[in-house]
Amino acid sequence: MRRLWTSSIPASGASPMEAADLEEAIARANRNGLLLGERGKEIGGAARRGRDGDGDGDAERRAESEGILKWTECLNSLLLLTLSGTRIKTRKRNIAAPLDPAAFADAVVQIYLDNAGDLELVAKSIESSDLNFSRYGDTFFEVIFTGGRTQPGTTKPDEGERHPYSILEGEPKREVILPYVIYIQKILRRRPFLIKNLENVMRKFLQSLELFEENERKKLAIFTALAFSQKLSGLPPETVLQPLLKDNLVAKGLVLSFITDFFKEYLIDNSLDDLISILKRGKVEDNLLDFFPTAKRSAEGFSEHFTKEGLLPLVEYNEKKMFEVKLKETKSALTSLIAEEADVSEVIETVKQRVRDAKFPEIEVVRMLWDVIMDAVQWSGKNQQQNANSALRQVKTWAKLLNTFCTNGKLELELMYKIQIQCYEDTKLMKLFPEIVRSLYDLDVLVEDTILHWFRKGTNPKGRQIFVKALEPFVNWLEEAEEED
């Protein structure tokens, strides 16, 4: 039987790992050589059978010899490479170091203890440390907020060292919490990738408000307000505001308490417009009532709560917002009724009902009615005469609707101002102003005194000179008729 080549002595200077690689390569070469030899036997047998079984085995021996020769060459090349110091490359394996957040947390806590909680000294020590912040960013912010690690999925302290200089250990005052915001800002400027970890930890805490004491929730609210006030490295508002909309937190009133403290603190240094901008980016501007428990979720409940908390500008803003929403809904409903050519009496009753429910001011009702009447017109793209006829026909059709709500001279004058503005801003109506006014006069919507007052003392400057000149012949006719009377 043929003997296989073996090597029990590693190449000179080879490490145990290199020797093991060599033995593995030799074993592989042995296997390949045996396969080549067996293949040689098969070829030789086939050649012998091809000569009707009369062969003398030369072909078999020749093929087997060729296999052995190739096997030997392979081993010699391998041995030469090893003896010359050439390393045989082996496939590298990804070796993942085990996570050890406890050791990281203990190291950060020790930095706080060594510097007695002085945030400037702590920041310098952290800057010069070689701690793996990219791997333990969440743990780092847990130490900042709570003084140590928290248990997974909760805010309860985990085992390990703790320090007494955390945000939640201090007083719920802006002068106490602001230095922490500035301290975090410095760290984020040096390590901007940590902003995602700050988001993670804040989201975790805000979704678990019920696990904090009342004064701790207030500290979180103050920190959040100061973080936005200081524009803390692009902290996205949706990260903070969206997690608050959990049904169980809202039902307990915890969210309303948190958001109230947040609003009050933020508005100390910032305007209402700044706050509204944050609410818009947080996608909650139109859903402020969602922060209220169901029993208090109403416009009246909103106004009562924030008026009591001294946030009157926010109350006024919300009332205006609610008014605009109701006005838009009413306009849409009335435009549909008019476009469908509903009975005038039906539209009048619908308007009265919506005015009672929404408490629209009379002036807003008049402005809204003119808008919906014109919005329901089917305008032509190019035919100016057709547009003029359509507008005048619409005015005549719905004059009764206007007459019902234009009940005094002040409202009539407001209607004229509204028509003036639209005719000035809409080129297809520019030349129709005098015809519309005369039509409304003929249909008893506008009285003579209102038209003359607008002509002589009107205050709206938009297109006034153009429209005064266009209306002058009609005004002259009114004045002549008055003199004759």
Tab-separated table of N, CA and C in Angstrom, residues 105-263:
chain	number	residue	atom	x	y	z
A	105	ALA	N	-21.005	51.376	32.825
A	105	ALA	CA	-21.740	52.250	33.741
A	105	ALA	C	-20.923	52.531	34.994
A	106	ASP	N	-20.286	51.504	35.537
A	106	ASP	CA	-19.460	51.700	36.738
A	106	ASP	C	-18.317	52.672	36.465
A	107	ALA	N	-17.747	52.606	35.261
A	107	ALA	CA	-16.638	53.502	34.913
A	107	ALA	C	-17.113	54.950	34.837
A	108	VAL	N	-18.289	55.172	34.237
A	108	VAL	CA	-18.824	56.537	34.143
A	108	VAL	C	-19.199	57.055	35.526
A	109	VAL	N	-19.833	56.207	36.331
A	109	VAL	CA	-20.186	56.604	37.698
A	109	VAL	C	-18.937	57.009	38.475
A	110	GLN	N	-17.860	56.268	38.301
A	110	GLN	CA	-16.615	56.575	39.008
A	110	GLN	C	-16.071	57.938	38.593
A	111	ILE	N	-16.244	58.291	37.309
A	111	ILE	CA	-15.811	59.620	36.849
A	111	ILE	C	-16.584	60.705	37.590
A	112	TYR	N	-17.901	60.513	37.753
A	112	TYR	CA	-18.710	61.480	38.505
A	112	TYR	C	-18.236	61.569	39.955
A	113	LEU	N	-18.002	60.424	40.565
A	113	LEU	CA	-17.588	60.410	41.968
A	113	LEU	C	-16.212	61.040	42.146
A	114	ASP	N	-15.306	60.755	41.225
A	114	ASP	CA	-13.950	61.312	41.326
A	114	ASP	C	-13.954	62.829	41.219
A	115	ASN	N	-14.917	63.373	40.465
A	115	ASN	CA	-14.972	64.826	40.260
A	115	ASN	C	-16.071	65.491	41.077
A	116	ALA	N	-16.624	64.752	42.030
A	116	ALA	CA	-17.645	65.276	42.947
A	116	ALA	C	-18.810	65.933	42.210
A	117	GLY	N	-19.151	65.418	41.031
A	117	GLY	CA	-20.304	65.918	40.293
A	117	GLY	C	-20.083	67.226	39.568
A	118	ASP	N	-18.858	67.757	39.568
A	118	ASP	CA	-18.568	68.988	38.823
A	118	ASP	C	-18.657	68.675	37.324
A	119	LEU	N	-19.681	69.223	36.664
A	119	LEU	CA	-19.968	68.822	35.289
A	119	LEU	C	-18.860	69.208	34.319
A	120	GLU	N	-18.190	70.321	34.555
A	120	GLU	CA	-17.086	70.704	33.671
A	120	GLU	C	-15.935	69.705	33.780
A	121	LEU	N	-15.611	69.314	35.018
A	121	LEU	CA	-14.538	68.332	35.210
A	121	LEU	C	-14.953	66.958	34.694
A	122	VAL	N	-16.226	66.629	34.899
A	122	VAL	CA	-16.731	65.345	34.393
A	122	VAL	C	-16.614	65.304	32.874
A	123	ALA	N	-16.992	66.415	32.211
A	123	ALA	CA	-16.926	66.472	30.745
A	123	ALA	C	-15.490	66.294	30.254
A	124	LYS	N	-14.538	66.923	30.940
A	124	LYS	CA	-13.135	66.788	30.536
A	124	LYS	C	-12.648	65.352	30.722
A	125	SER	N	-13.036	64.736	31.831
A	125	SER	CA	-12.613	63.351	32.077
A	125	SER	C	-13.209	62.402	31.049
A	126	ILE	N	-14.458	62.633	30.710
A	126	ILE	CA	-15.109	61.788	29.704
A	126	ILE	C	-14.442	61.973	28.350
A	127	GLU	N	-14.065	63.208	28.049
A	127	GLU	CA	-13.426	63.504	26.770
A	127	GLU	C	-12.090	62.767	26.640
A	128	SER	N	-11.365	62.660	27.734
A	128	SER	CA	-10.040	62.024	27.676
A	128	SER	C	-10.092	60.516	27.923
A	129	SER	N	-11.266	59.988	28.214
A	129	SER	CA	-11.377	58.551	28.490
A	129	SER	C	-11.422	57.764	27.186
A	130	ASP	N	-11.188	56.460	27.296
A	130	ASP	CA	-11.249	55.586	26.125
A	130	ASP	C	-12.463	54.652	26.201
A	131	LEU	N	-13.520	55.104	26.869
A	131	LEU	CA	-14.739	54.300	26.999
A	131	LEU	C	-15.432	54.160	25.646
A	132	ASN	N	-16.104	53.052	25.465
A	132	ASN	CA	-16.758	52.750	24.182
A	132	ASN	C	-18.167	53.351	24.167
A	133	PHE	N	-18.268	54.659	23.875
A	133	PHE	CA	-19.565	55.334	23.878
A	133	PHE	C	-20.449	54.877	22.726
A	134	SER	N	-19.851	54.511	21.617
A	134	SER	CA	-20.655	54.087	20.470
A	134	SER	C	-21.417	52.799	20.765
A	135	ARG	N	-20.910	52.012	21.709
A	135	ARG	CA	-21.559	50.736	22.030
A	135	ARG	C	-22.506	50.849	23.220
A	136	TYR	N	-22.216	51.773	24.111
A	136	TYR	CA	-22.996	51.873	25.347
A	136	TYR	C	-23.611	53.267	25.505
A	137	GLY	N	-24.043	53.875	24.395
A	137	GLY	CA	-24.600	55.226	24.451
A	137	GLY	C	-25.841	55.320	25.320
A	138	ASP	N	-26.747	54.350	25.202
A	138	ASP	CA	-27.964	54.371	26.020
A	138	ASP	C	-27.616	54.307	27.506
A	139	THR	N	-26.683	53.445	27.843
A	139	THR	CA	-26.261	53.315	29.242
A	139	THR	C	-25.673	54.626	29.754
A	140	PHE	N	-24.930	55.313	28.899
A	140	PHE	CA	-24.315	56.588	29.286
A	140	PHE	C	-25.375	57.599	29.714
A	141	PHE	N	-26.452	57.731	28.931
A	141	PHE	CA	-27.486	58.712	29.273
A	141	PHE	C	-28.340	58.244	30.455
A	142	GLU	N	-28.466	56.950	30.649
A	142	GLU	CA	-29.142	56.464	31.855
A	142	GLU	C	-28.385	56.916	33.100
A	143	VAL	N	-27.057	56.867	33.034
A	143	VAL	CA	-26.232	57.313	34.159
A	143	VAL	C	-26.405	58.810	34.383
A	144	ILE	N	-26.505	59.586	33.295
A	144	ILE	CA	-26.681	61.037	33.423
A	144	ILE	C	-28.019	61.366	34.080
A	145	PHE	N	-29.083	60.686	33.652
A	145	PHE	CA	-30.424	61.006	34.151
A	145	PHE	C	-30.693	60.422	35.537
A	146	THR	N	-30.294	59.170	35.763
A	146	THR	CA	-30.705	58.480	36.994
A	146	THR	C	-29.568	58.183	37.957
A	147	GLY	N	-28.325	58.369	37.544
A	147	GLY	CA	-27.196	58.098	38.425
A	147	GLY	C	-26.614	56.712	38.287
A	148	GLY	N	-27.187	55.896	37.408
A	148	GLY	CA	-26.682	54.544	37.203
A	148	GLY	C	-27.489	53.836	36.138
A	149	ARG	N	-27.231	52.553	35.988
A	149	ARG	CA	-27.959	51.774	34.986
A	149	ARG	C	-29.385	51.523	35.435
A	150	THR	N	-30.294	51.399	34.451
A	150	THR	CA	-31.666	51.001	34.746
A	150	THR	C	-31.912	49.610	34.179
A	151	GLN	N	-32.857	48.918	34.768
A	151	GLN	CA	-33.176	47.572	34.304
A	151	GLN	C	-33.826	47.635	32.930
A	152	PRO	N	-33.577	46.650	32.072
A	152	PRO	CA	-34.157	46.660	30.718
A	152	PRO	C	-35.678	46.758	30.753
A	153	GLY	N	-36.231	47.676	29.945
A	153	GLY	CA	-37.674	47.817	29.827
A	153	GLY	C	-38.335	48.542	30.974
A	154	THR	N	-37.551	49.124	31.889
A	154	THR	CA	-38.137	49.830	33.018
A	154	THR	C	-37.204	50.965	33.425
A	155	THR	N	-37.601	51.694	34.471
A	155	THR	CA	-36.751	52.776	34.975
A	155	THR	C	-36.185	52.432	36.350
A	156	LYS	N	-36.391	51.208	36.792
A	156	LYS	CA	-35.878	50.795	38.093
A	156	LYS	C	-34.355	50.662	38.040
A	157	PRO	N	-33.670	51.049	39.126
A	157	PRO	CA	-32.202	50.945	39.139
A	157	PRO	C	-31.740	49.500	39.014
A	158	ASP	N	-30.689	49.300	38.264
A	158	ASP	CA	-30.079	47.982	38.133
A	158	ASP	C	-28.916	47.878	39.117
A	159	GLU	N	-28.349	46.701	39.225
A	159	GLU	CA	-27.209	46.511	40.114
A	159	GLU	C	-26.011	47.311	39.613
A	160	GLY	N	-25.133	47.642	40.532
A	160	GLY	CA	-23.924	48.359	40.151
A	160	GLY	C	-23.777	49.676	40.889
A	161	GLU	N	-22.672	50.354	40.625
A	161	GLU	CA	-22.380	51.626	41.271
A	161	GLU	C	-23.366	52.709	40.820
A	162	ARG	N	-23.615	53.692	41.725
A	162	ARG	CA	-24.486	54.820	41.394
A	162	ARG	C	-23.845	56.094	41.955
A	163	HIS	N	-24.256	57.238	41.393
A	163	HIS	CA	-23.748	58.518	41.900
A	163	HIS	C	-24.930	59.440	42.218
A	164	PRO	N	-24.763	60.390	43.113
A	164	PRO	CA	-25.876	61.247	43.547
A	164	PRO	C	-25.991	62.565	42.775
A	165	TYR	N	-25.346	62.653	41.607
A	165	TYR	CA	-25.295	63.932	40.889
A	165	TYR	C	-26.125	63.904	39.602
A	166	SER	N	-27.127	63.055	39.538
A	166	SER	CA	-27.930	62.911	38.317
A	166	SER	C	-28.981	64.009	38.212
A	167	ILE	N	-29.594	64.099	37.031
A	167	ILE	CA	-30.646	65.096	36.794
A	167	ILE	C	-31.825	64.864	37.728
A	168	LEU	N	-32.225	63.614	37.899
A	168	LEU	CA	-33.407	63.310	38.707
A	168	LEU	C	-33.142	63.417	40.206
A	169	GLU	N	-31.884	63.559	40.594
A	169	GLU	CA	-31.563	63.736	42.010
A	169	GLU	C	-31.592	65.205	42.416
A	170	GLY	N	-31.547	66.108	41.430
A	170	GLY	CA	-31.530	67.533	41.739
A	170	GLY	C	-32.924	68.091	41.974
A	171	GLU	N	-32.999	69.408	42.147
A	171	GLU	CA	-34.283	70.071	42.366
A	171	GLU	C	-34.957	70.349	41.020
A	172	PRO	N	-36.293	70.406	41.015
A	172	PRO	CA	-37.023	70.699	39.769
A	172	PRO	C	-37.020	72.195	39.449
A	173	LYS	N	-35.835	72.745	39.228
A	173	LYS	CA	-35.688	74.167	38.922
A	173	LYS	C	-34.810	74.324	37.694
A	174	ARG	N	-35.111	75.339	36.888
A	174	ARG	CA	-34.367	75.539	35.645
A	174	ARG	C	-32.893	75.842	35.910
A	175	GLU	N	-32.586	76.594	36.976
A	175	GLU	CA	-31.191	76.925	37.252
A	175	GLU	C	-30.384	75.694	37.662
A	176	VAL	N	-31.067	74.652	38.134
A	176	VAL	CA	-30.387	73.404	38.490
A	176	VAL	C	-30.216	72.509	37.269
A	177	ILE	N	-31.220	72.476	36.396
A	177	ILE	CA	-31.225	71.540	35.265
A	177	ILE	C	-30.496	72.097	34.042
A	178	LEU	N	-30.487	73.425	33.871
A	178	LEU	CA	-29.848	74.017	32.695
A	178	LEU	C	-28.380	73.612	32.542
A	179	PRO	N	-27.563	73.566	33.616
A	179	PRO	CA	-26.165	73.128	33.442
A	179	PRO	C	-26.044	71.726	32.848
A	180	TYR	N	-26.995	70.840	33.161
A	180	TYR	CA	-26.958	69.492	32.577
A	180	TYR	C	-27.205	69.544	31.069
A	181	VAL	N	-28.112	70.431	30.642
A	181	VAL	CA	-28.392	70.574	29.210
A	181	VAL	C	-27.148	71.066	28.480
A	182	ILE	N	-26.478	72.062	29.060
A	182	ILE	CA	-25.254	72.596	28.453
A	182	ILE	C	-24.151	71.533	28.444
A	183	TYR	N	-24.059	70.771	29.512
A	183	TYR	CA	-23.075	69.677	29.619
A	183	TYR	C	-23.308	68.633	28.523
A	184	ILE	N	-24.562	68.235	28.322
A	184	ILE	CA	-24.884	67.255	27.272
A	184	ILE	C	-24.602	67.843	25.896
A	185	GLN	N	-24.877	69.140	25.739
A	185	GLN	CA	-24.607	69.795	24.456
A	185	GLN	C	-23.127	69.706	24.106
A	186	LYS	N	-22.252	69.922	25.083
A	186	LYS	CA	-20.807	69.829	24.840
A	186	LYS	C	-20.417	68.417	24.399
A	187	ILE	N	-20.974	67.427	25.070
A	187	ILE	CA	-20.643	66.037	24.730
A	187	ILE	C	-21.125	65.694	23.327
A	188	LEU	N	-22.324	66.155	22.972
A	188	LEU	CA	-22.880	65.848	21.652
A	188	LEU	C	-22.100	66.534	20.536
A	189	ARG	N	-21.519	67.679	20.822
A	189	ARG	CA	-20.705	68.346	19.799
A	189	ARG	C	-19.457	67.528	19.475
A	190	ARG	N	-18.917	66.857	20.480
A	190	ARG	CA	-17.732	66.031	20.265
A	190	ARG	C	-18.098	64.644	19.742
A	191	ARG	N	-19.280	64.176	20.158
A	191	ARG	CA	-19.736	62.841	19.737
A	191	ARG	C	-21.180	62.935	19.242
A	192	PRO	N	-21.383	63.496	18.048
A	192	PRO	CA	-22.751	63.724	17.549
A	192	PRO	C	-23.563	62.448	17.368
A	193	PHE	N	-22.895	61.310	17.242
A	193	PHE	CA	-23.638	60.059	17.054
A	193	PHE	C	-24.469	59.706	18.291
A	194	LEU	N	-24.159	60.320	19.435
A	194	LEU	CA	-24.880	60.004	20.669
A	194	LEU	C	-26.289	60.585	20.706
A	195	ILE	N	-26.647	61.447	19.742
A	195	ILE	CA	-27.991	62.035	19.739
A	195	ILE	C	-29.052	60.951	19.633
A	196	LYS	N	-28.763	59.891	18.880
A	196	LYS	CA	-29.727	58.793	18.749
A	196	LYS	C	-29.923	58.086	20.088
A	197	ASN	N	-28.855	57.973	20.855
A	197	ASN	CA	-28.970	57.335	22.171
A	197	ASN	C	-29.771	58.204	23.135
A	198	LEU	N	-29.580	59.535	23.033
A	198	LEU	CA	-30.389	60.440	23.851
A	198	LEU	C	-31.868	60.302	23.491
A	199	GLU	N	-32.163	60.204	22.197
A	199	GLU	CA	-33.546	59.992	21.762
A	199	GLU	C	-34.105	58.701	22.353
A	200	ASN	N	-33.319	57.642	22.297
A	200	ASN	CA	-33.783	56.348	22.809
A	200	ASN	C	-34.143	56.427	24.287
A	201	VAL	N	-33.271	57.049	25.066
A	201	VAL	CA	-33.483	57.109	26.512
A	201	VAL	C	-34.668	58.014	26.848
A	202	MET	N	-34.783	59.152	26.164
A	202	MET	CA	-35.908	60.045	26.434
A	202	MET	C	-37.224	59.376	26.047
A	203	ARG	N	-37.229	58.681	24.916
A	203	ARG	CA	-38.445	57.963	24.510
A	203	ARG	C	-38.830	56.921	25.560
A	204	LYS	N	-37.832	56.221	26.050
A	204	LYS	CA	-38.073	55.191	27.071
A	204	LYS	C	-38.661	55.808	28.339
A	205	PHE	N	-38.103	56.923	28.787
A	205	PHE	CA	-38.582	57.558	30.014
A	205	PHE	C	-39.985	58.135	29.838
A	206	LEU	N	-40.237	58.793	28.707
A	206	LEU	CA	-41.533	59.443	28.501
A	206	LEU	C	-42.653	58.427	28.315
A	207	GLN	N	-42.328	57.263	27.806
A	207	GLN	CA	-43.334	56.211	27.685
A	207	GLN	C	-43.577	55.509	29.020
A	208	SER	N	-42.787	55.864	30.026
A	208	SER	CA	-42.911	55.224	31.344
A	208	SER	C	-43.117	56.274	32.435
A	209	LEU	N	-43.842	57.330	32.126
A	209	LEU	CA	-44.019	58.418	33.088
A	209	LEU	C	-44.644	57.950	34.396
A	210	GLU	N	-45.498	56.919	34.313
A	210	GLU	CA	-46.172	56.466	35.536
A	210	GLU	C	-45.196	55.852	36.540
A	211	LEU	N	-43.992	55.512	36.101
A	211	LEU	CA	-43.001	54.905	36.991
A	211	LEU	C	-42.174	55.945	37.740
A	212	PHE	N	-42.375	57.229	37.413
A	212	PHE	CA	-41.634	58.301	38.074
A	212	PHE	C	-42.521	58.991	39.108
A	213	GLU	N	-41.883	59.596	40.092
A	213	GLU	CA	-42.609	60.432	41.043
A	213	GLU	C	-43.002	61.750	40.370
A	214	GLU	N	-43.931	62.463	40.995
A	214	GLU	CA	-44.433	63.707	40.397
A	214	GLU	C	-43.315	64.721	40.176
A	215	ASN	N	-42.442	64.892	41.177
A	215	ASN	CA	-41.365	65.877	41.013
A	215	ASN	C	-40.341	65.425	39.975
A	216	GLU	N	-40.191	64.094	39.785
A	216	GLU	CA	-39.287	63.592	38.747
A	216	GLU	C	-39.864	63.861	37.360
A	217	ARG	N	-41.174	63.723	37.217
A	217	ARG	CA	-41.811	64.047	35.928
A	217	ARG	C	-41.646	65.531	35.611
A	218	LYS	N	-41.722	66.356	36.641
A	218	LYS	CA	-41.537	67.793	36.424
A	218	LYS	C	-40.106	68.091	35.978
A	219	LYS	N	-39.130	67.394	36.553
A	219	LYS	CA	-37.731	67.581	36.142
A	219	LYS	C	-37.542	67.182	34.683
A	220	LEU	N	-38.179	66.084	34.278
A	220	LEU	CA	-38.091	65.665	32.876
A	220	LEU	C	-38.726	66.700	31.959
A	221	ALA	N	-39.849	67.292	32.388
A	221	ALA	CA	-40.516	68.314	31.571
A	221	ALA	C	-39.636	69.554	31.433
A	222	ILE	N	-39.019	69.968	32.538
A	222	ILE	CA	-38.138	71.140	32.493
A	222	ILE	C	-36.927	70.853	31.613
A	223	PHE	N	-36.339	69.664	31.766
A	223	PHE	CA	-35.196	69.304	30.914
A	223	PHE	C	-35.595	69.336	29.440
A	224	THR	N	-36.755	68.782	29.115
A	224	THR	CA	-37.212	68.744	27.719
A	224	THR	C	-37.391	70.151	27.167
A	225	ALA	N	-38.012	71.033	27.963
A	225	ALA	CA	-38.217	72.413	27.519
A	225	ALA	C	-36.886	73.122	27.297
A	226	LEU	N	-35.952	72.954	28.223
A	226	LEU	CA	-34.642	73.599	28.086
A	226	LEU	C	-33.843	72.999	26.933
A	227	ALA	N	-34.029	71.703	26.678
A	227	ALA	CA	-33.333	71.067	25.552
A	227	ALA	C	-33.764	71.699	24.235
A	228	PHE	N	-35.071	71.951	24.083
A	228	PHE	CA	-35.550	72.605	22.862
A	228	PHE	C	-35.177	74.085	22.849
A	229	SER	N	-35.215	74.711	23.996
A	229	SER	CA	-34.862	76.131	24.071
A	229	SER	C	-33.405	76.357	23.690
A	230	GLN	N	-32.532	75.432	24.094
A	230	GLN	CA	-31.103	75.524	23.775
A	230	GLN	C	-30.759	74.879	22.433
A	231	LYS	N	-31.811	74.375	21.739
A	231	LYS	CA	-31.619	73.704	20.433
A	231	LYS	C	-30.564	72.602	20.557
A	232	LEU	N	-30.860	71.661	21.423
A	232	LEU	CA	-29.916	70.611	21.782
A	232	LEU	C	-29.617	69.699	20.601
A	233	SER	N	-28.610	70.056	19.799
A	233	SER	CA	-28.062	69.214	18.722
A	233	SER	C	-29.124	68.540	17.871
A	234	GLY	N	-30.151	69.303	17.519
A	234	GLY	CA	-31.133	68.774	16.580
A	234	GLY	C	-32.051	67.713	17.143
A	235	LEU	N	-32.324	67.734	18.453
A	235	LEU	CA	-33.250	66.764	19.042
A	235	LEU	C	-34.618	66.910	18.374
A	236	PRO	N	-35.119	65.883	17.675
A	236	PRO	CA	-36.371	66.016	16.921
A	236	PRO	C	-37.593	66.030	17.835
A	237	PRO	N	-38.511	66.987	17.668
A	237	PRO	CA	-39.691	67.075	18.541
A	237	PRO	C	-40.561	65.828	18.523
A	238	GLU	N	-40.651	65.149	17.358
A	238	GLU	CA	-41.517	63.963	17.314
A	238	GLU	C	-41.018	62.867	18.251
A	239	THR	N	-39.708	62.851	18.512
A	239	THR	CA	-39.154	61.863	19.442
A	239	THR	C	-39.704	62.067	20.845
A	240	VAL	N	-39.965	63.323	21.191
A	240	VAL	CA	-40.427	63.653	22.535
A	240	VAL	C	-41.948	63.637	22.629
A	241	LEU	N	-42.622	64.233	21.650
A	241	LEU	CA	-44.062	64.449	21.769
A	241	LEU	C	-44.895	63.229	21.405
A	242	GLN	N	-44.471	62.483	20.396
A	242	GLN	CA	-45.270	61.330	19.974
A	242	GLN	C	-45.371	60.235	21.042
A	243	PRO	N	-44.280	59.895	21.757
A	243	PRO	CA	-44.398	58.850	22.788
A	243	PRO	C	-45.370	59.193	23.909
A	244	LEU	N	-45.694	60.480	24.063
A	244	LEU	CA	-46.611	60.875	25.134
A	244	LEU	C	-48.046	60.431	24.867
A	245	LEU	N	-48.375	60.182	23.604
A	245	LEU	CA	-49.761	59.888	23.238
A	245	LEU	C	-50.102	58.412	23.461
A	246	LYS	N	-49.785	57.933	24.653
A	246	LYS	CA	-50.170	56.575	25.049
A	246	LYS	C	-51.459	56.663	25.856
A	247	ASP	N	-52.424	55.843	25.496
A	247	ASP	CA	-53.759	55.956	26.083
A	247	ASP	C	-53.740	55.882	27.604
A	248	ASN	N	-52.949	54.958	28.158
A	248	ASN	CA	-52.959	54.808	29.617
A	248	ASN	C	-52.359	56.019	30.320
A	249	LEU	N	-51.328	56.636	29.715
A	249	LEU	CA	-50.723	57.833	30.307
A	249	LEU	C	-51.665	59.026	30.212
A	250	VAL	N	-52.343	59.148	29.067
A	250	VAL	CA	-53.288	60.250	28.872
A	250	VAL	C	-54.457	60.115	29.837
A	251	ALA	N	-54.981	58.909	29.978
A	251	ALA	CA	-56.148	58.680	30.831
A	251	ALA	C	-55.861	59.035	32.292
A	252	LYS	N	-54.631	58.833	32.744
A	252	LYS	CA	-54.268	59.139	34.130
A	252	LYS	C	-53.970	60.619	34.356
A	253	GLY	N	-53.948	61.412	33.281
A	253	GLY	CA	-53.658	62.833	33.406
A	253	GLY	C	-52.181	63.147	33.507
A	254	LEU	N	-51.335	62.136	33.379
A	254	LEU	CA	-49.887	62.350	33.505
A	254	LEU	C	-49.340	63.157	32.338
A	255	VAL	N	-49.872	62.902	31.155
A	255	VAL	CA	-49.394	63.611	29.963
A	255	VAL	C	-49.779	65.084	30.034
A	256	LEU	N	-51.001	65.368	30.460
A	256	LEU	CA	-51.446	66.762	30.565
A	256	LEU	C	-50.579	67.523	31.555
A	257	SER	N	-50.260	66.902	32.679
A	257	SER	CA	-49.397	67.542	33.670
A	257	SER	C	-48.004	67.790	33.094
A	258	PHE	N	-47.451	66.792	32.397
A	258	PHE	CA	-46.116	66.926	31.805
A	258	PHE	C	-46.102	68.031	30.755
A	259	ILE	N	-47.081	68.016	29.853
A	259	ILE	CA	-47.083	68.971	28.744
A	259	ILE	C	-47.320	70.391	29.251
A	260	THR	N	-48.062	70.527	30.353
A	260	THR	CA	-48.282	71.852	30.946
A	260	THR	C	-46.977	72.413	31.495
A	261	ASP	N	-46.248	71.593	32.246
A	261	ASP	CA	-44.941	72.033	32.765
A	261	ASP	C	-43.987	72.357	31.613
A	262	PHE	N	-44.044	71.559	30.574
A	262	PHE	CA	-43.189	71.785	29.401
A	262	PHE	C	-43.513	73.128	28.753
A	263	PHE	N	-44.802	73.413	28.515
A	263	PHE	CA	-45.209	74.672	27.887
A	263	PHE	C	-44.787	75.868	28.742
